[in-house]
Amino acid sequence: MNNEHMNRVLSFRWAIFAALGAAYILVFFNQMSVAVVAKDIMKDLDSNATMIGVMASIYFYVYAAMQIPAGLLCDSVGSRKTVSFSLGIAAFGALLFGFAPTIQVAMIGRGLVGLGVSAVFIATMKIAAEWFAVREFAKMQGIITSLGGVGVLLGTFGLGWLAKAFGWRIVFQVIGVSTGLLVFVIWFLVRNSPKEKGWPSIAEIENFRTGQKPPQSPEPISLGQGVKMVLKEPRFYPLALWFFCNAGTFFAFGGLWAGPYFMDVYGLSKPQVGTILSMIAWTMIVVSPFMATLSNNIFKSRKNNMIFCTACLSILFMFLRMYPSGLPVQALSFIIIFFTAVSACTMVVAFTTLKELYPIQIAGTSVAIGNFFPFFGGAIYMGILGKILDGFGRNSDGAYPVDGYTMVLTFLTMSSILQLICSFFLKETFPEKAFEKAKMVKKTQN
């Protein structure tokens, strides 16, 4: 094997990952951004909580609906073409949202953004599977989730201050232009696999390092066959329901209603709420890479890691249900940190589990089908929580009452318990450390 080509693969892959990582930052910015400016949008576009919930959830409905088509496109047309085209749609949607004169137009813009960014995560996972070794995948998943945390930081703390200084419209208009520029970077930089550059595959490099024979190219799996393989795996369904409940809770509470909750119940200002919600981002950035270490080196298990974190999430919502108000304001930041660590950051282990259930040939399809459920959950939960709050009406000052938020917390408590039950039925996919074993064999032979 040519060492120069091998070194090029090991360095160039990080440039590709950086470009796709920038796109993923935009995905999470758009997912989380409505929470901080929800009240501004309600006032500017003359809408209520139900309408804002619907507008926010449209993004998730479209995103969820596009997961399987996006995965099939990544496996057939290629991730580079798919993500470049889809991000162009997202750029237009962000601009439309920023200029929206009515809530209906804002909904259309929000839907186009969801459509446009729907392929980013799948394409990133598919390309990571081609450019990084199996033993590196949990680590890469952790880094990707950390980058999502950067997007959350920009969409909460950053957006809170920028919206106050320039208005929410200008921020989304700038995001639209920035997304358009990123399309060109990805088109000219990203490649689906090292083979497209005439370089050795990551599997060949791994086997060269361990002294094993070069692997044979895996047999291709048709799109229809891949979908059947995913859906015929019985242990896929507890994982799918776990995704639905976990992400539904995270997106609906952390991404939308936690902001109004802190304003209405605790009387906090928008910058204060932005600062507290920015803890979501910092937690994702810091804790997500640690989740891979927790799973690989401490629990030495995917399943037990997920059971532990989901149990912690259930306990948290039981506590909040008992004390929906009256907690020290300083405690709210810790609650958000803990909430994010045991919900969003646990997705690192969940997606690694999903990827390990199936062969690499259908990585795009399996991740796409699995990734449908988190965003479908987000869409459903956002609408449900909005309906719950509107059912209790508003106070004279326009705020929703504590009783409304108590019912929201009751719903989330029940959801987290269902999620915990699902985690006990997950399949353990923690792999043997074949790479280290092979290296030891090579050292012994030498």
XYZ file of C-alpha atoms in Angstrom:
446
model
C 0.000 0.000 0.000
C 1.184 3.522 -0.828
C 1.886 5.280 2.494
C 1.388 8.683 0.885
C -2.143 7.764 -0.209
C -2.875 6.302 3.218
C -1.772 9.519 4.931
C -3.867 11.573 2.528
C -6.954 9.573 3.455
C -6.295 10.009 7.174
C -5.897 13.796 6.825
C -8.343 14.697 4.026
C -11.225 12.979 5.814
C -11.119 15.663 8.506
C -11.624 18.419 5.916
C -14.687 16.560 4.639
C -15.937 16.055 8.164
C -15.460 19.764 8.946
C -17.613 20.817 5.981
C -20.389 18.395 6.879
C -20.014 19.338 10.540
C -20.674 22.978 9.643
C -23.874 21.855 7.928
C -24.864 19.884 11.018
C -24.376 22.989 13.161
C -27.012 24.673 10.991
C -29.346 21.698 11.470
C -29.370 22.121 15.239
C -29.507 25.906 15.018
C -32.763 25.593 13.094
C -34.118 22.873 15.384
C -33.608 24.839 18.589
C -33.965 28.460 17.470
C -37.729 28.868 17.906
C -37.544 28.432 21.707
C -35.825 31.770 22.341
C -37.803 33.875 19.830
C -41.189 32.118 20.210
C -42.769 35.090 21.991
C -41.375 37.540 19.401
C -42.814 35.481 16.560
C -46.190 35.192 18.337
C -46.306 38.974 18.698
C -44.928 39.827 15.251
C -47.112 37.353 13.348
C -50.166 37.631 15.643
C -50.330 33.944 16.629
C -50.831 31.769 19.720
C -49.095 28.792 21.344
C -50.930 26.251 19.197
C -49.905 28.042 15.980
C -46.298 28.366 17.150
C -46.317 24.694 18.108
C -47.638 23.788 14.656
C -45.087 26.035 12.943
C -42.229 24.531 14.941
C -43.501 20.995 14.417
C -43.810 21.369 10.613
C -40.017 21.362 10.482
C -39.984 18.022 12.278
C -42.830 16.461 10.274
C -41.084 17.266 6.993
C -37.699 16.256 8.375
C -39.090 12.940 9.586
C -40.970 12.230 6.351
C -37.800 12.795 4.309
C -35.551 10.471 6.310
C -36.196 7.300 4.308
C -36.073 9.045 0.880
C -32.891 10.862 1.955
C -31.282 7.603 3.081
C -32.184 5.876 -0.173
C -30.751 8.807 -2.133
C -27.511 8.718 -0.113
C -27.148 4.977 -0.794
C -27.955 5.329 -4.521
C -27.181 8.820 -5.870
C -24.495 9.506 -3.276
C -24.265 11.600 -0.120
C -22.401 14.509 -1.741
C -25.035 15.228 -4.381
C -27.911 14.624 -1.996
C -26.716 16.954 0.753
C -25.629 19.706 -1.668
C -29.039 19.861 -3.351
C -30.983 19.628 -0.101
C -29.001 22.412 1.585
C -29.881 24.696 -1.325
C -33.538 24.172 -0.432
C -32.761 24.913 3.228
C -31.102 28.205 2.276
C -34.222 29.328 0.401
C -36.467 28.212 3.275
C -34.472 30.181 5.857
C -34.724 33.327 3.730
C -38.474 32.833 3.285
C -38.883 32.367 7.042
C -36.888 35.526 7.730
C -39.041 37.611 5.373
C -42.389 35.932 6.272
C -45.277 38.450 6.496
C -47.697 35.927 8.047
C -47.571 32.798 10.190
C -48.668 30.763 7.159
C -45.662 31.894 5.106
C -43.417 31.256 8.109
C -44.781 27.702 8.218
C -43.887 27.192 4.547
C -40.383 28.541 5.139
C -39.969 26.360 8.198
C -41.103 23.328 6.205
C -38.582 24.048 3.440
C -35.796 24.324 6.011
C -36.809 20.951 7.444
C -36.849 19.481 3.944
C -33.461 20.957 3.146
C -31.542 19.849 6.218
C -33.179 16.410 6.354
C -30.302 14.714 4.520
C -27.404 16.261 6.458
C -27.205 13.804 9.355
C -27.707 10.727 7.170
C -25.123 11.897 4.644
C -22.650 12.648 7.432
C -23.151 9.199 8.979
C -22.850 7.492 5.587
C -19.652 9.351 4.699
C -18.223 8.810 8.199
C -18.796 5.062 7.745
C -16.716 5.211 4.535
C -13.902 7.442 5.816
C -13.590 6.232 9.440
C -13.061 2.752 10.904
C -15.729 0.828 12.810
C -13.767 1.262 16.046
C -13.838 5.061 15.525
C -17.557 5.352 14.871
C -18.770 5.944 18.440
C -16.118 8.653 18.822
C -17.202 10.303 15.566
C -20.834 10.128 16.644
C -19.818 11.923 19.826
C -18.031 14.652 17.861
C -21.034 15.070 15.567
C -23.326 15.482 18.560
C -20.885 18.020 20.024
C -21.123 20.002 16.791
C -24.870 19.839 17.181
C -24.253 21.432 20.563
C -22.494 24.325 18.837
C -25.640 24.746 16.745
C -27.751 24.728 19.896
C -25.451 27.338 21.449
C -25.878 29.595 18.431
C -29.623 28.929 18.328
C -30.202 29.715 22.006
C -27.635 31.964 23.678
C -26.397 33.514 20.424
C -29.850 33.969 18.921
C -31.207 35.448 22.149
C -28.686 38.296 22.054
C -28.690 38.733 18.274
C -32.488 38.806 18.098
C -32.549 41.454 20.810
C -29.961 43.548 18.956
C -31.083 43.104 15.328
C -34.446 41.335 15.399
C -35.204 37.669 14.696
C -35.822 38.288 10.981
C -32.325 39.535 10.152
C -30.754 36.570 11.949
C -32.649 34.043 9.824
C -31.932 35.991 6.658
C -28.193 35.805 7.384
C -28.533 32.072 8.106
C -30.132 31.625 4.684
C -27.221 33.323 2.919
C -24.634 31.386 4.968
C -26.319 28.081 4.135
C -26.190 28.932 0.433
C -22.443 29.561 0.636
C -21.915 26.245 2.415
C -23.539 24.403 -0.500
C -20.625 25.369 -2.743
C -18.024 24.320 -0.159
C -19.567 20.865 0.203
C -19.979 20.354 -3.547
C -16.322 21.068 -4.328
C -14.751 19.471 -1.224
C -16.737 16.426 -0.119
C -16.302 12.970 -1.676
C -18.419 9.920 -0.843
C -15.440 7.605 -0.217
C -11.635 7.479 -0.576
C -12.107 5.400 -3.741
C -13.461 8.485 -5.528
C -10.029 10.080 -5.041
C -8.219 6.932 -6.143
C -7.081 6.235 -2.576
C -7.310 3.028 -0.489
C -10.474 2.437 1.527
C -10.428 2.775 5.292
C -10.942 -1.001 5.565
C -7.783 -1.589 3.508
C -5.863 0.838 5.717
C -7.075 -0.881 8.894
C -6.062 -4.284 7.588
C -2.669 -2.943 6.488
C -2.097 -1.673 10.031
C -2.976 -5.036 11.577
C -1.191 -7.157 8.975
C -4.365 -8.846 7.816
C -5.268 -9.599 4.217
C -7.066 -6.813 2.326
C -10.829 -7.317 2.617
C -13.016 -8.213 -0.309
C -15.482 -5.545 -1.363
C -18.823 -6.272 0.330
C -21.638 -7.501 -1.864
C -23.978 -4.642 -2.785
C -27.441 -4.713 -1.253
C -30.383 -3.367 -3.255
C -32.498 -0.548 -1.846
C -35.549 -2.760 -1.401
C -33.477 -5.472 0.220
C -31.905 -2.938 2.577
C -35.274 -1.626 3.731
C -36.466 -5.189 4.353
C -33.322 -5.985 6.366
C -33.923 -2.987 8.607
C -37.627 -3.638 9.170
C -37.251 -7.409 9.689
C -34.910 -6.951 12.662
C -37.221 -7.367 15.713
C -34.905 -5.444 18.060
C -35.178 -2.388 15.810
C -38.636 -1.540 17.154
C -37.816 -0.967 20.856
C -34.965 1.259 19.658
C -37.325 3.140 17.324
C -39.804 3.808 20.145
C -36.920 4.846 22.414
C -35.833 7.355 19.734
C -39.420 8.640 19.421
C -39.851 9.284 23.151
C -36.341 10.560 23.847
C -36.096 13.030 20.985
C -39.736 14.056 21.333
C -38.998 15.061 24.913
C -35.730 16.794 24.066
C -36.997 18.792 21.089
C -40.372 19.731 22.580
C -39.114 20.660 26.043
C -35.525 21.781 25.470
C -36.100 23.075 21.951
C -39.402 24.913 22.369
C -41.325 25.044 25.655
C -38.552 25.283 28.262
C -38.028 28.916 27.226
C -41.660 30.014 27.726
C -41.808 27.846 30.890
C -38.940 29.726 32.516
C -40.377 33.087 31.423
C -43.973 32.392 32.503
C -43.369 30.507 35.768
C -40.085 32.032 36.970
C -40.460 35.484 35.379
C -37.089 35.360 33.649
C -36.102 37.722 30.832
C -35.242 36.590 27.323
C -31.447 37.003 27.798
C -31.671 35.077 31.090
C -33.548 32.257 29.371
C -31.067 32.306 26.501
C -28.221 31.929 28.987
C -29.909 28.989 30.738
C -30.826 27.252 27.476
C -27.259 27.715 26.250
C -26.388 25.043 28.830
C -27.968 22.588 26.374
C -25.242 23.453 23.920
C -22.354 23.385 26.367
C -23.527 20.047 27.730
C -23.762 18.544 24.249
C -20.304 19.864 23.379
C -18.631 18.559 26.546
C -20.594 15.418 27.430
C -21.288 13.893 23.994
C -17.693 12.740 23.322
C -17.570 11.396 26.879
C -20.639 9.241 26.132
C -18.553 7.191 23.697
C -15.953 6.650 26.434
C -18.687 5.808 28.944
C -20.125 3.179 26.609
C -16.819 1.735 25.361
C -14.657 1.780 28.484
C -16.842 2.071 31.591
C -20.138 0.297 30.904
C -18.577 -1.756 28.086
C -22.148 -1.934 26.886
C -24.519 0.081 24.725
C -27.681 -1.246 26.371
C -26.701 -0.693 30.020
C -25.524 2.817 29.214
C -28.913 3.662 27.696
C -30.836 2.075 30.593
C -28.866 4.143 33.116
C -29.346 7.454 31.291
C -33.041 6.848 30.614
C -33.642 5.990 34.279
C -32.004 9.298 35.219
C -34.287 11.133 32.769
C -37.367 9.541 34.352
C -36.230 10.547 37.844
C -35.632 14.128 36.674
C -39.166 14.560 35.320
C -40.675 12.953 38.420
C -38.830 15.583 40.452
C -39.974 18.452 38.202
C -43.546 17.146 38.323
C -43.391 17.344 42.124
C -41.803 20.825 42.074
C -43.013 22.624 38.909
C -42.288 26.028 40.463
C -40.485 27.601 43.381
C -37.064 26.134 42.674
C -34.034 28.447 42.987
C -33.305 30.136 39.665
C -29.703 28.967 39.974
C -30.951 25.362 39.931
C -32.548 25.772 36.494
C -29.186 25.729 34.732
C -28.234 22.493 36.486
C -31.597 20.967 35.541
C -31.017 21.820 31.875
C -27.470 20.407 32.023
C -28.664 17.145 33.569
C -31.642 16.951 31.184
C -29.401 17.350 28.136
C -26.792 14.871 29.360
C -29.298 12.051 29.837
C -31.412 12.799 26.752
C -29.592 14.444 23.824
C -26.122 13.126 24.673
C -27.414 9.565 25.040
C -28.314 9.695 21.337
C -24.596 9.106 20.690
C -24.943 5.582 22.049
C -28.365 5.050 20.470
C -27.197 5.877 16.940
C -24.078 3.764 17.409
C -26.376 0.890 18.390
C -28.474 1.478 15.280
C -25.441 1.503 13.008
C -24.033 -1.685 14.588
C -27.266 -3.580 13.953
C -26.718 -3.598 10.169
C -23.964 -3.983 7.499
C -22.189 -0.909 6.106
C -23.797 -1.308 2.647
C -27.106 -0.095 4.068
C -25.700 2.462 6.514
C -27.630 5.280 4.847
C -30.882 3.336 4.748
C -30.673 2.052 8.336
C -29.762 5.449 9.798
C -32.471 7.106 7.686
C -35.230 4.775 8.842
C -34.041 5.040 12.440
C -33.709 8.818 12.232
C -37.349 9.136 11.160
C -38.538 8.386 14.681
C -36.682 11.126 16.626
C -38.039 13.863 14.413
C -41.507 12.383 14.154
C -41.458 12.320 17.947
C -40.342 15.950 18.028
C -43.210 16.977 15.753
C -45.836 15.055 17.738
C -44.609 16.191 21.152
C -44.396 19.873 20.174
C -48.009 19.851 19.050
C -49.198 17.943 22.132
C -47.474 20.278 24.589
C -48.860 23.333 22.788
C -52.382 21.879 22.951
C -51.972 21.103 26.661
C -50.952 24.693 27.415
C -53.728 26.252 25.323
C -56.198 24.004 27.146
C -55.382 25.874 30.361
C -55.580 29.324 28.736
C -53.439 32.360 29.517
C -53.298 34.626 32.531
C -54.092 38.338 32.296
C -50.426 39.074 31.568
C -50.394 36.650 28.627
C -48.437 33.935 30.448
C -49.505 30.307 30.680
C -50.321 29.152 34.245
C -48.270 26.825 36.422
C -51.034 24.212 36.194
C -50.566 24.051 32.424
C -46.849 23.424 32.753
C -47.503 20.871 35.519
C -49.624 18.883 33.075
C -46.827 19.174 30.494
C -44.371 17.738 33.028
C -46.828 14.941 33.846
C -46.950 13.975 30.185
C -43.140 14.023 29.914
C -42.818 11.893 33.060
C -45.077 9.221 31.580
C -43.159 9.379 28.304
C -39.789 8.905 30.009
C -41.101 5.845 31.876
C -42.251 4.309 28.572
C -38.818 5.098 27.154
C -37.167 3.336 30.104
C -39.258 0.213 29.501
C -38.110 0.210 25.854
C -34.450 0.383 26.874
C -34.698 -3.008 28.613
C -35.671 -4.628 25.297
C -32.744 -3.247 23.283
C -30.239 -5.566 21.632
C -26.687 -5.391 22.974
C -24.459 -4.475 20.008
C -21.191 -3.661 21.789
C -18.544 -5.121 19.426
C -15.448 -7.171 20.153
C -12.306 -5.070 20.028
C -11.096 -6.854 16.931
C -8.706 -4.103 15.914
C -6.715 -4.246 19.147
C -6.693 -8.053 19.056
C -5.377 -8.078 15.502
C -2.634 -5.609 16.420
C -1.568 -7.845 19.308
C -1.416 -10.825 16.953
C 0.745 -8.839 14.540
C 3.131 -7.815 17.350
C 3.385 -11.443 18.482
C 4.186 -12.595 14.947
C 6.873 -9.949 14.597
